[in-house]
PDB file of C-alpha atoms and ligand atoms in Angstrom:
ATOM      1  CA  MET A  10      -5.794  11.510  12.656  1.00  0.00           C
ATOM      2  CA  ALA A  11      -3.014  10.296  10.359  1.00  0.00           C
ATOM      3  CA  GLU A  12      -0.563  10.587  13.325  1.00  0.00           C
ATOM      4  CA  LYS A  13      -1.640   7.081  14.382  1.00  0.00           C
ATOM      5  CA  PHE A  14       0.221   5.717  11.352  1.00  0.00           C
ATOM      6  CA  VAL A  15       3.497   7.466  12.170  1.00  0.00           C
ATOM      7  CA  GLY A  16       6.464   5.204  12.820  1.00  0.00           C
ATOM      8  CA  LYS A  17       8.280   2.205  11.460  1.00  0.00           C
ATOM      9  CA  TRP A  18       6.414  -0.982  10.675  1.00  0.00           C
ATOM     10  CA  ASN A  19       7.554  -4.495   9.736  1.00  0.00           C
ATOM     11  CA  LEU A  20       5.481  -6.776   7.530  1.00  0.00           C
ATOM     12  CA  VAL A  21       4.560  -9.913   9.491  1.00  0.00           C
ATOM     13  CA  GLU A  22       1.583 -11.448   7.634  1.00  0.00           C
ATOM     14  CA  SER A  23       0.279 -11.496   4.100  1.00  0.00           C
ATOM     15  CA  GLU A  24      -2.984 -13.098   2.988  1.00  0.00           C
ATOM     16  CA  ASN A  25      -3.973 -13.714  -0.645  1.00  0.00           C
ATOM     17  CA  PHE A  26      -1.304 -11.293  -1.884  1.00  0.00           C
ATOM     18  CA  ASP A  27      -0.398 -13.509  -4.847  1.00  0.00           C
ATOM     19  CA  ALA A  28      -4.028 -13.493  -6.068  1.00  0.00           C
ATOM     20  CA  TYR A  29      -4.155  -9.693  -5.728  1.00  0.00           C
ATOM     21  CA  MET A  30      -0.895  -9.238  -7.652  1.00  0.00           C
ATOM     22  CA  LYS A  31      -2.128 -11.612 -10.373  1.00  0.00           C
ATOM     23  CA  GLN A  32      -5.369  -9.642 -10.636  1.00  0.00           C
ATOM     24  CA  VAL A  33      -3.535  -6.352 -11.195  1.00  0.00           C
ATOM     25  CA  GLY A  34      -1.279  -7.920 -13.823  1.00  0.00           C
ATOM     26  CA  VAL A  35       1.980  -8.565 -11.972  1.00  0.00           C
ATOM     27  CA  GLY A  36       3.926 -11.287 -13.801  1.00  0.00           C
ATOM     28  CA  TRP A  37       4.915 -14.632 -12.318  1.00  0.00           C
ATOM     29  CA  ALA A  38       8.606 -13.868 -11.719  1.00  0.00           C
ATOM     30  CA  THR A  39       7.884 -10.592  -9.884  1.00  0.00           C
ATOM     31  CA  ARG A  40       5.076 -12.222  -7.875  1.00  0.00           C
ATOM     32  CA  THR A  41       7.354 -15.053  -6.782  1.00  0.00           C
ATOM     33  CA  MET A  42      10.005 -12.584  -5.644  1.00  0.00           C
ATOM     34  CA  ALA A  43       7.490 -10.168  -4.038  1.00  0.00           C
ATOM     35  CA  ALA A  44       5.847 -12.963  -2.023  1.00  0.00           C
ATOM     36  CA  LYS A  45       9.124 -13.478  -0.133  1.00  0.00           C
ATOM     37  CA  LEU A  46       9.743  -9.821   0.701  1.00  0.00           C
ATOM     38  CA  LYS A  47       9.377  -8.450   4.217  1.00  0.00           C
ATOM     39  CA  PRO A  48       9.187  -4.693   3.614  1.00  0.00           C
ATOM     40  CA  VAL A  49       9.762  -2.129   6.319  1.00  0.00           C
ATOM     41  CA  LEU A  50       7.290   0.740   6.071  1.00  0.00           C
ATOM     42  CA  GLU A  51       8.110   4.139   7.537  1.00  0.00           C
ATOM     43  CA  VAL A  52       5.346   6.719   7.820  1.00  0.00           C
ATOM     44  CA  THR A  53       5.839  10.398   8.610  1.00  0.00           C
ATOM     45  CA  VAL A  54       3.104  13.025   8.805  1.00  0.00           C
ATOM     46  CA  ASN A  55       3.368  16.795   8.679  1.00  0.00           C
ATOM     47  CA  GLY A  56      -0.087  18.369   8.879  1.00  0.00           C
ATOM     48  CA  ASN A  57      -1.925  17.299   5.715  1.00  0.00           C
ATOM     49  CA  HIS A  58       1.230  15.866   4.175  1.00  0.00           C
ATOM     50  CA  VAL A  59       2.019  12.159   4.471  1.00  0.00           C
ATOM     51  CA  LYS A  60       5.170  10.318   3.392  1.00  0.00           C
ATOM     52  CA  MET A  61       5.334   6.536   3.252  1.00  0.00           C
ATOM     53  CA  VAL A  62       8.641   4.839   2.503  1.00  0.00           C
ATOM     54  CA  SER A  63       8.542   1.102   1.860  1.00  0.00           C
ATOM     55  CA  THR A  64      11.972  -0.497   1.880  1.00  0.00           C
ATOM     56  CA  SER A  65      12.775  -4.037   0.835  1.00  0.00           C
ATOM     57  CA  THR A  66      15.576  -5.907  -0.883  1.00  0.00           C
ATOM     58  CA  PHE A  67      13.614  -5.429  -4.163  1.00  0.00           C
ATOM     59  CA  LYS A  68      13.352  -1.633  -4.058  1.00  0.00           C
ATOM     60  CA  THR A  69      12.505   1.418  -2.041  1.00  0.00           C
ATOM     61  CA  VAL A  70       9.137   2.930  -2.891  1.00  0.00           C
ATOM     62  CA  VAL A  71       8.411   6.469  -1.702  1.00  0.00           C
ATOM     63  CA  THR A  72       4.766   7.564  -1.705  1.00  0.00           C
ATOM     64  CA  GLU A  73       4.289  11.188  -0.747  1.00  0.00           C
ATOM     65  CA  PHE A  74       1.015  13.070  -0.900  1.00  0.00           C
ATOM     66  CA  ASP A  75      -1.369  15.593   0.591  1.00  0.00           C
ATOM     67  CA  LEU A  76      -4.606  14.124   1.918  1.00  0.00           C
ATOM     68  CA  GLY A  77      -7.456  14.673  -0.536  1.00  0.00           C
ATOM     69  CA  VAL A  78      -5.193  15.647  -3.438  1.00  0.00           C
ATOM     70  CA  GLU A  79      -4.779  13.337  -6.453  1.00  0.00           C
ATOM     71  CA  PHE A  80      -1.201  12.569  -7.493  1.00  0.00           C
ATOM     72  CA  GLU A  81       0.593  10.265  -9.909  1.00  0.00           C
ATOM     73  CA  GLU A  82       2.428   7.291  -8.532  1.00  0.00           C
ATOM     74  CA  GLU A  83       4.286   4.336  -9.937  1.00  0.00           C
ATOM     75  CA  THR A  84       3.717   0.970  -8.273  1.00  0.00           C
ATOM     76  CA  ALA A  85       6.692  -1.188  -7.243  1.00  0.00           C
ATOM     77  CA  ASP A  86       6.208  -3.256 -10.403  1.00  0.00           C
ATOM     78  CA  GLY A  87       6.097  -0.171 -12.624  1.00  0.00           C
ATOM     79  CA  ARG A  88       2.407   0.526 -13.304  1.00  0.00           C
ATOM     80  CA  LYS A  89       1.448   4.201 -13.573  1.00  0.00           C
ATOM     81  CA  MET A  90      -1.486   5.167 -11.348  1.00  0.00           C
ATOM     82  CA  LYS A  91      -3.408   8.165 -10.082  1.00  0.00           C
ATOM     83  CA  SER A  92      -4.079   7.954  -6.359  1.00  0.00           C
ATOM     84  CA  THR A  93      -6.029   9.923  -3.810  1.00  0.00           C
ATOM     85  CA  PHE A  94      -5.701   9.279  -0.073  1.00  0.00           C
ATOM     86  CA  THR A  95      -8.355  10.428   2.387  1.00  0.00           C
ATOM     87  CA  LEU A  96      -8.969   9.873   6.065  1.00  0.00           C
ATOM     88  CA  GLU A  97     -12.359   8.405   6.914  1.00  0.00           C
ATOM     89  CA  GLY A  98     -12.529   8.234  10.697  1.00  0.00           C
ATOM     90  CA  ASP A  99      -9.420   6.321  11.725  1.00  0.00           C
ATOM     91  CA  LYS A 100      -8.992   4.715   8.308  1.00  0.00           C
ATOM     92  CA  LEU A 101      -6.649   5.860   5.577  1.00  0.00           C
ATOM     93  CA  ILE A 102      -8.349   5.190   2.261  1.00  0.00           C
ATOM     94  CA  GLN A 103      -6.474   5.076  -1.057  1.00  0.00           C
ATOM     95  CA  VAL A 104      -8.310   5.028  -4.366  1.00  0.00           C
ATOM     96  CA  GLN A 105      -5.914   4.087  -7.170  1.00  0.00           C
ATOM     97  CA  THR A 106      -6.928   4.392 -10.817  1.00  0.00           C
ATOM     98  CA  PRO A 107      -4.792   3.417 -13.794  1.00  0.00           C
ATOM     99  CA  VAL A 108      -3.229   5.919 -16.159  1.00  0.00           C
ATOM    100  CA  ASN A 109      -2.936   3.303 -18.906  1.00  0.00           C
ATOM    101  CA  ALA A 110      -5.793   1.374 -20.520  1.00  0.00           C
ATOM    102  CA  GLY A 111      -5.758  -2.280 -19.548  1.00  0.00           C
ATOM    103  CA  ASP A 112      -4.340  -1.686 -16.065  1.00  0.00           C
ATOM    104  CA  LYS A 113      -6.587  -2.292 -13.063  1.00  0.00           C
ATOM    105  CA  ALA A 114      -7.916   0.013 -10.366  1.00  0.00           C
ATOM    106  CA  SER A 115      -7.395  -0.803  -6.692  1.00  0.00           C
ATOM    107  CA  HIS A 116      -8.806   0.295  -3.368  1.00  0.00           C
ATOM    108  CA  PHE A 117      -6.732   0.163  -0.184  1.00  0.00           C
ATOM    109  CA  VAL A 118      -7.785   0.647   3.427  1.00  0.00           C
ATOM    110  CA  ARG A 119      -5.116   1.081   6.093  1.00  0.00           C
ATOM    111  CA  TYR A 120      -5.799   1.264   9.813  1.00  0.00           C
ATOM    112  CA  VAL A 121      -4.012   0.802  13.112  1.00  0.00           C
ATOM    113  CA  GLU A 122      -5.248  -1.708  15.663  1.00  0.00           C
ATOM    114  CA  GLY A 123      -3.096  -1.858  18.795  1.00  0.00           C
ATOM    115  CA  ASP A 124       0.474  -2.373  17.626  1.00  0.00           C
ATOM    116  CA  LYS A 125      -0.611  -3.512  14.159  1.00  0.00           C
ATOM    117  CA  LEU A 126      -1.038  -1.603  10.904  1.00  0.00           C
ATOM    118  CA  ILE A 127      -3.474  -3.449   8.702  1.00  0.00           C
ATOM    119  CA  MET A 128      -3.658  -2.915   4.952  1.00  0.00           C
ATOM    120  CA  GLU A 129      -6.691  -4.289   3.108  1.00  0.00           C
ATOM    121  CA  MET A 130      -6.336  -4.378  -0.658  1.00  0.00           C
ATOM    122  CA  GLU A 131      -9.001  -4.927  -3.292  1.00  0.00           C
ATOM    123  CA  SER A 132      -9.238  -4.919  -7.071  1.00  0.00           C
ATOM    124  CA  GLU A 133     -12.427  -6.001  -8.873  1.00  0.00           C
ATOM    125  CA  GLY A 134     -13.472  -8.152  -5.905  1.00  0.00           C
ATOM    126  CA  VAL A 135     -10.059  -9.795  -5.402  1.00  0.00           C
ATOM    127  CA  LYS A 136      -9.046  -9.062  -1.815  1.00  0.00           C
ATOM    128  CA  ALA A 137      -5.798  -9.359   0.097  1.00  0.00           C
ATOM    129  CA  LYS A 138      -4.548  -8.297   3.492  1.00  0.00           C
ATOM    130  CA  ARG A 139      -1.104  -7.291   4.729  1.00  0.00           C
ATOM    131  CA  ILE A 140      -0.349  -6.934   8.435  1.00  0.00           C
ATOM    132  CA  TYR A 141       2.550  -4.911   9.828  1.00  0.00           C
ATOM    133  CA  THR A 142       3.673  -4.598  13.457  1.00  0.00           C
ATOM    134  CA  ARG A 143       5.585  -1.734  15.031  1.00  0.00           C
ATOM    135  CA  ALA A 144       9.319  -2.094  14.547  1.00  0.00           C
TER     136      ALA A 144
HETATM  137  C1  DKA B  27       2.406  -3.262   0.677  1.00  0.00           C
HETATM  138  O1  DKA B  27       2.611  -2.060   0.782  1.00  0.00           O
HETATM  139  C2  DKA B  27       1.845  -3.814  -0.598  1.00  0.00           C
HETATM  140  C3  DKA B  27       2.042  -2.954  -1.789  1.00  0.00           C
HETATM  141  C4  DKA B  27       1.400  -3.552  -3.012  1.00  0.00           C
HETATM  142  C5  DKA B  27       2.101  -3.243  -4.270  1.00  0.00           C
HETATM  143  C6  DKA B  27       1.484  -3.862  -5.497  1.00  0.00           C
HETATM  144  C7  DKA B  27       2.226  -4.985  -6.110  1.00  0.00           C
HETATM  145  C8  DKA B  27       3.705  -4.857  -6.139  1.00  0.00           C
HETATM  146  C9  DKA B  27       4.396  -6.021  -6.768  1.00  0.00           C
HETATM  147  C10 DKA B  27       5.896  -5.985  -6.622  1.00  0.00           C
HETATM  148  O2  DKA B  27       2.631  -4.043   1.610  1.00  0.00           O
END
């Protein structure tokens, strides 16, 4: 159930995020700035509808979708993507494919373990992990 993800979460750990950003084409200046950010993520769920708001000093990114339905999103660094989120057991899976040639696809797995929300990120074998705790 997506209800597990509901609430406010603070980023506390980030592993290999720079390598992931480099893989998907984020430039040096944005990577340097993004590495220092501690976003707050707020998740709300209404039936099949999920809203994720990530707030940081860089920008606020709102990702809103129905489970199982593809939608267009723009990443924080401005890449245009098509994403589909599904629930597989307790895991929220996001498959992200680029709209524009040359951009890279990504696969994200989010799950809650105790008071932690874990986000595993992957693009063409380059993996990263972001860990949030309940605010
Ligand atoms: C997160 O939600 C990570 C989101 C990854 C965005 C891709 C790269 C953005 C670069 C500013 O914790």
